[in-house]
Short mmCIF file of C-alpha atoms and ligand atoms in Angstrom, two decimals:
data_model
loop_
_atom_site.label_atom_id
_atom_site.label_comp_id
_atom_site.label_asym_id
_atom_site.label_seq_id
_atom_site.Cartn_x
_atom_site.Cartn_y
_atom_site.Cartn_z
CA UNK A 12 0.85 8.22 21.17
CA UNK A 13 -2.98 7.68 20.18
CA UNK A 14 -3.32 3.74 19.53
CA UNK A 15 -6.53 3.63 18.29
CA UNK A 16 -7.13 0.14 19.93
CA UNK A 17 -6.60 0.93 22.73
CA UNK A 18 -6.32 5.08 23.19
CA UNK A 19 -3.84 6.02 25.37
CA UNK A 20 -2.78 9.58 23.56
CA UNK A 21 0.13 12.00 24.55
CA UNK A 22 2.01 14.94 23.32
CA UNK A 23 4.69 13.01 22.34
CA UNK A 24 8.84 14.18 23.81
CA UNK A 25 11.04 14.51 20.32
CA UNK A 26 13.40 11.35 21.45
CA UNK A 27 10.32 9.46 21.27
CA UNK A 28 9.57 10.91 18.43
CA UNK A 29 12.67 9.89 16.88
CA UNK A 30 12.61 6.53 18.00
CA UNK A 31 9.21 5.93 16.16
CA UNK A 32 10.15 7.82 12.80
CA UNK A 33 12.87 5.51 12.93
CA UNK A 34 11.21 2.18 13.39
CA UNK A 35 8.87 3.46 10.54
CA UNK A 36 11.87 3.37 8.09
CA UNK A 37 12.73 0.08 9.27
CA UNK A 38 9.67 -1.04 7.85
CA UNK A 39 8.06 -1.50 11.70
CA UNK A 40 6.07 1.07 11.68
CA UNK A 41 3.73 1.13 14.61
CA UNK A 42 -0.03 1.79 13.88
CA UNK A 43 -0.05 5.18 16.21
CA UNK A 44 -1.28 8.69 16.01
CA UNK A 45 0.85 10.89 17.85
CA UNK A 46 0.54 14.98 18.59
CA UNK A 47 3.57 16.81 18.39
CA UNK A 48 4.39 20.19 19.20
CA UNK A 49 6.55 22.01 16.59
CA UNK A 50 7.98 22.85 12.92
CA UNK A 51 6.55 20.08 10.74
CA UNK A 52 9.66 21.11 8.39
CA UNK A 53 12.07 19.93 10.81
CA UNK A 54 10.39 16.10 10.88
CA UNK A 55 12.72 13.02 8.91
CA UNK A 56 9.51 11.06 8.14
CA UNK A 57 9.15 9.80 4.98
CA UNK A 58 6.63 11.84 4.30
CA UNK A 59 5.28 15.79 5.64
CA UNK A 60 1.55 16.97 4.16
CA UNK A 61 1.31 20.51 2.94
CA UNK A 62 -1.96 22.29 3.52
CA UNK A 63 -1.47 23.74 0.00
CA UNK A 64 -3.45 25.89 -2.13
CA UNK A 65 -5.70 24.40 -5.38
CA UNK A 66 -2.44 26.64 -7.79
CA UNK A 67 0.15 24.10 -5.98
CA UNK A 68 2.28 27.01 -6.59
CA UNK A 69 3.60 28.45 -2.98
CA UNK A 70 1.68 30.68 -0.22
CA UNK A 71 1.80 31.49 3.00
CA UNK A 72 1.51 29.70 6.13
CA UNK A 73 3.01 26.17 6.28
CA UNK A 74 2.82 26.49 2.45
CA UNK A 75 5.90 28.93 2.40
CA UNK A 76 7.64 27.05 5.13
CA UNK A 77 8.01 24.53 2.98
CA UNK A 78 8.55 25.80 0.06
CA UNK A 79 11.39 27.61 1.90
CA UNK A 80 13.19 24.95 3.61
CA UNK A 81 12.70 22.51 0.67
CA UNK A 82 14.21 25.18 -1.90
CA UNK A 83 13.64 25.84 -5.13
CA UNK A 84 13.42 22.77 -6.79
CA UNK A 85 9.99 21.76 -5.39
CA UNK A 86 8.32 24.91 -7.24
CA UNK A 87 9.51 23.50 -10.40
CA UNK A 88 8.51 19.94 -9.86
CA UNK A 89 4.59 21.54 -8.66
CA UNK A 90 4.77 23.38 -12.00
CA UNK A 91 4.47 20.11 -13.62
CA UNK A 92 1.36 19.19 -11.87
CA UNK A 93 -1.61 21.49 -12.85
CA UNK A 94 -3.03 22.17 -9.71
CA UNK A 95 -4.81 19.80 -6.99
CA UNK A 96 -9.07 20.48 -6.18
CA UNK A 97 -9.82 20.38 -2.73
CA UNK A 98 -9.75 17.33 -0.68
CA UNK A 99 -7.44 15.34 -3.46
CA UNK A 100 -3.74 15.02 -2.65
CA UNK A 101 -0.71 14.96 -5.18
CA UNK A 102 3.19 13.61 -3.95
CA UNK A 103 6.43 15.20 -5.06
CA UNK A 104 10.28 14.81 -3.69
CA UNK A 105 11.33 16.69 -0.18
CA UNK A 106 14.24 17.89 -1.93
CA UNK A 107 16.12 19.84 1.27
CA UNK A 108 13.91 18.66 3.42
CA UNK A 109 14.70 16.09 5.85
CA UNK A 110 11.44 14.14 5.06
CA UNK A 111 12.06 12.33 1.31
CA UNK A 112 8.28 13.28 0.01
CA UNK A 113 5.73 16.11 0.49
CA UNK A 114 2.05 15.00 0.11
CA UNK A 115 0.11 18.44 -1.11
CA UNK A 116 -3.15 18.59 -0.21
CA UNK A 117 -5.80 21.29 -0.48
CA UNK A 118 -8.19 21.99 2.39
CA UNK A 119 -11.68 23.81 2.06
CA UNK A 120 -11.63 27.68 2.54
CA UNK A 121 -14.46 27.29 5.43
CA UNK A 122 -17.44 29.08 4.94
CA UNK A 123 -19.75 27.09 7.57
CA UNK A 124 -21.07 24.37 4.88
CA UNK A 125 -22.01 20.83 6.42
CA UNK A 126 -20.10 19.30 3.06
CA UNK A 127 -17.19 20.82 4.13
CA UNK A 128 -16.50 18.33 6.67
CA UNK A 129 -16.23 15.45 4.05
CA UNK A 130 -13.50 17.83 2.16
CA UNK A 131 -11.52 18.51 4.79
CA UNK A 132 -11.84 14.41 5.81
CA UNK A 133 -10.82 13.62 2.40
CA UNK A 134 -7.59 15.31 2.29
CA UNK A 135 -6.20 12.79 5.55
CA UNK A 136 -8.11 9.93 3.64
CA UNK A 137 -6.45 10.60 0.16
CA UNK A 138 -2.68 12.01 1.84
CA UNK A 139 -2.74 8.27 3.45
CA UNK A 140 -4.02 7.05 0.65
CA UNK A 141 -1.49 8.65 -1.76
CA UNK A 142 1.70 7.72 1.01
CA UNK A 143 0.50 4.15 1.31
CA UNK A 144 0.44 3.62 -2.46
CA UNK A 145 4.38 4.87 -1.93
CA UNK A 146 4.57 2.34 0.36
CA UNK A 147 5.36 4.91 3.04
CA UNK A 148 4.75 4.51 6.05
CA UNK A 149 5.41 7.72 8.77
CA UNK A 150 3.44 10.55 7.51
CA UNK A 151 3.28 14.32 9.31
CA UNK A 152 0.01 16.64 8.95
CA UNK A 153 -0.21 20.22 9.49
CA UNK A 154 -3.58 21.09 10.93
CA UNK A 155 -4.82 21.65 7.50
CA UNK A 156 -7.22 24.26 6.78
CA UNK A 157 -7.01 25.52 10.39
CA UNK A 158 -4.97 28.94 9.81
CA UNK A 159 -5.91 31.66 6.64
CA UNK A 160 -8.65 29.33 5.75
CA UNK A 161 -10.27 29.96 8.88
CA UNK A 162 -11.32 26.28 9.77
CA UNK A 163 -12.58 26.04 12.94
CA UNK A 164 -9.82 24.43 14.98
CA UNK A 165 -11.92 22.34 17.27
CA UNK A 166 -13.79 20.75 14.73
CA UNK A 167 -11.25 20.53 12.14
CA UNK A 168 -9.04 18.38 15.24
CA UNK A 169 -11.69 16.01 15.67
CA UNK A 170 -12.28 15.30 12.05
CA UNK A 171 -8.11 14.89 11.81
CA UNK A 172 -8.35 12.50 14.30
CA UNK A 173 -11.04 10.06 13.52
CA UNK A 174 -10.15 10.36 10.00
CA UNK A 175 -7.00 8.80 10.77
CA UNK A 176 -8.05 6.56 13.39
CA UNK A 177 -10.44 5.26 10.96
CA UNK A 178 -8.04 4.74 8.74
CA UNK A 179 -5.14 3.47 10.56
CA UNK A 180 -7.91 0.74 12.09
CA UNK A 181 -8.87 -0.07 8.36
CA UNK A 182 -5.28 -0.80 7.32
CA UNK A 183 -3.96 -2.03 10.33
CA UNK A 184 -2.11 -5.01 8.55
CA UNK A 185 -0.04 -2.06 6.63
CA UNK A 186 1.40 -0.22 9.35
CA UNK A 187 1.69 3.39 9.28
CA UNK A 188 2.79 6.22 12.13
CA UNK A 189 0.99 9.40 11.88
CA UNK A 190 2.26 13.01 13.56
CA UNK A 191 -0.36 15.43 13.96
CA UNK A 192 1.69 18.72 14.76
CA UNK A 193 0.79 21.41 16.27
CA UNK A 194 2.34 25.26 15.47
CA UNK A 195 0.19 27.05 17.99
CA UNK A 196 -1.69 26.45 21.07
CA UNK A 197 -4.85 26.87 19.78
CA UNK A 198 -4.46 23.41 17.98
CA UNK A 199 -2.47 21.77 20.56
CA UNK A 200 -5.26 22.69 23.09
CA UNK A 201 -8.27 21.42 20.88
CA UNK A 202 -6.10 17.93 19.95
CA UNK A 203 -5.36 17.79 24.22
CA UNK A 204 -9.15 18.02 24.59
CA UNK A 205 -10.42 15.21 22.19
CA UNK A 206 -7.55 12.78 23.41
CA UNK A 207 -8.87 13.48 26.97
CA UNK A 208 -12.26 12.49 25.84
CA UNK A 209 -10.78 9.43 24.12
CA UNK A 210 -9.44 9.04 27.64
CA UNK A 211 -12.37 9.43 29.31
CA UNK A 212 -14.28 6.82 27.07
CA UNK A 213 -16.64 9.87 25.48
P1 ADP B 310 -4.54 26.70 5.47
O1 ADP B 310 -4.53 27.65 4.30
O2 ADP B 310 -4.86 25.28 5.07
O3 ADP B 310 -5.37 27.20 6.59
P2 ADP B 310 -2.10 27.51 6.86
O4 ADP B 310 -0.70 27.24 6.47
O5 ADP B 310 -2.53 28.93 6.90
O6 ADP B 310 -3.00 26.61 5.91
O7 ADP B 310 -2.36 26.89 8.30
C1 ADP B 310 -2.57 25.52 8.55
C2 ADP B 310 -1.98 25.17 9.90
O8 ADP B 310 -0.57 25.00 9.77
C3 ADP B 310 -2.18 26.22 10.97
O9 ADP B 310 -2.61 25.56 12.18
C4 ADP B 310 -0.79 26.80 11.17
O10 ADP B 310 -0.58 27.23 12.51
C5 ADP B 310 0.07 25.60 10.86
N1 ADP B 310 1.47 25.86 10.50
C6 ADP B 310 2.04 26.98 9.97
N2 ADP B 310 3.36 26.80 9.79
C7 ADP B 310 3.64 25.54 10.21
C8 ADP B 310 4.84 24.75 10.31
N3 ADP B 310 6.02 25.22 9.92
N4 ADP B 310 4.73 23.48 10.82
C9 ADP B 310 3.55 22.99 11.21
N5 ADP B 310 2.40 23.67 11.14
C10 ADP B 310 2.44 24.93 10.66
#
């Protein structure tokens, strides 16, 4: 768990796991980042983020994952939307899922720009936003951006960290648990690295 008073980060065991998701529905949600290895379909938070495309309307990736294990319904409710631009976020139902809402949120397709950064910053700043405003409070994030749309994963970890350090700091009177998970060891490494840092006082 990344407490970002006092940063003491793990990759967090799925009791644990369980234990916090639960406390967060019990309205004690504990103002932690934690990085979690596995299938962000399979996590009862309230709610999971979906690195989604600007359509809203299904893809690959984590996109299809959840489109999948949430079923049919969610395409119709996205229907309704009319698309998201990049860096904004938009709620619907979980449907099948385990968690009760999706947050979809629409990373930049990287292409090296500095601005970029801000984007990709902007869709943990709005998602947190958006599941605060639902007075939610345990949220999961793919590492958005970081697969077809080529993100660099080291850089897009850091900026999925602070962003949500920053943020958990600025509304620590709220309470809100955040899962960063990780599908593939690429991520897991570069989120390993940065808490060691955090460790290390860099
Ligand atoms: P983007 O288009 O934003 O790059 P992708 O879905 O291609 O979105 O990838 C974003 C990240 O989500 C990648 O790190 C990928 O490994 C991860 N991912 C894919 N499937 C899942 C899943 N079921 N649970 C969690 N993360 C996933």
């Amino acid at each position: 768990i990344f407490n970002p008073a006092s940063p003491a980060p793990f990759n967090i065991q799925n009791q644990m796991l369980k234990e916090l998701l639960a406390d967060a529905q019990k309205n004690k949600a504990q103002n932690a980042i934690s990085v979690w290895r596995g299938d962000i379909t399979t996590l009862d938070c309230d709610a999971i983020v979906n690195a989604a495309n600007s359509t809203l309307l299904g893809g690959g990736g984590v996109d299809g994952a959840i489109h999948r294990a949430a079923g049919p319904q969610l395409l119709e409710e996205c229907k309704t939307l009319g698309g998201c631009p990049t860096g904004a976020a938009k709620i619907t139902y979980g449907y099948n899922l385990p968690a009760s809402y999706i947050i979809h949120t629409v990373g930049p397709i990287y292409n090296g720009k500095v601005e970029q950064r801000l984007e990709l910053a902007d869709c943990y700043k709005n998602s947190l936003e958006l599941a605060r405003k639902h007075h939610l409070h345990s949220i999961a994030f793919p590492a958005i951006s970081t697969g077809a749309y080529a993100y660099p994963v080291d850089e897009a970890a850091r900026i999925a960290l602070l962003t949500c350090t920053e943020w958990i700091n600025a509304n620590a009177d709220y309470g809100m648990s955040v899962v960063l998970t990780c599908f593939n060891s690429g991520v897991y490494n570069a989120y390993q690295e940065l808490v060691k840092k955090a460790q290390n006082g860099e």
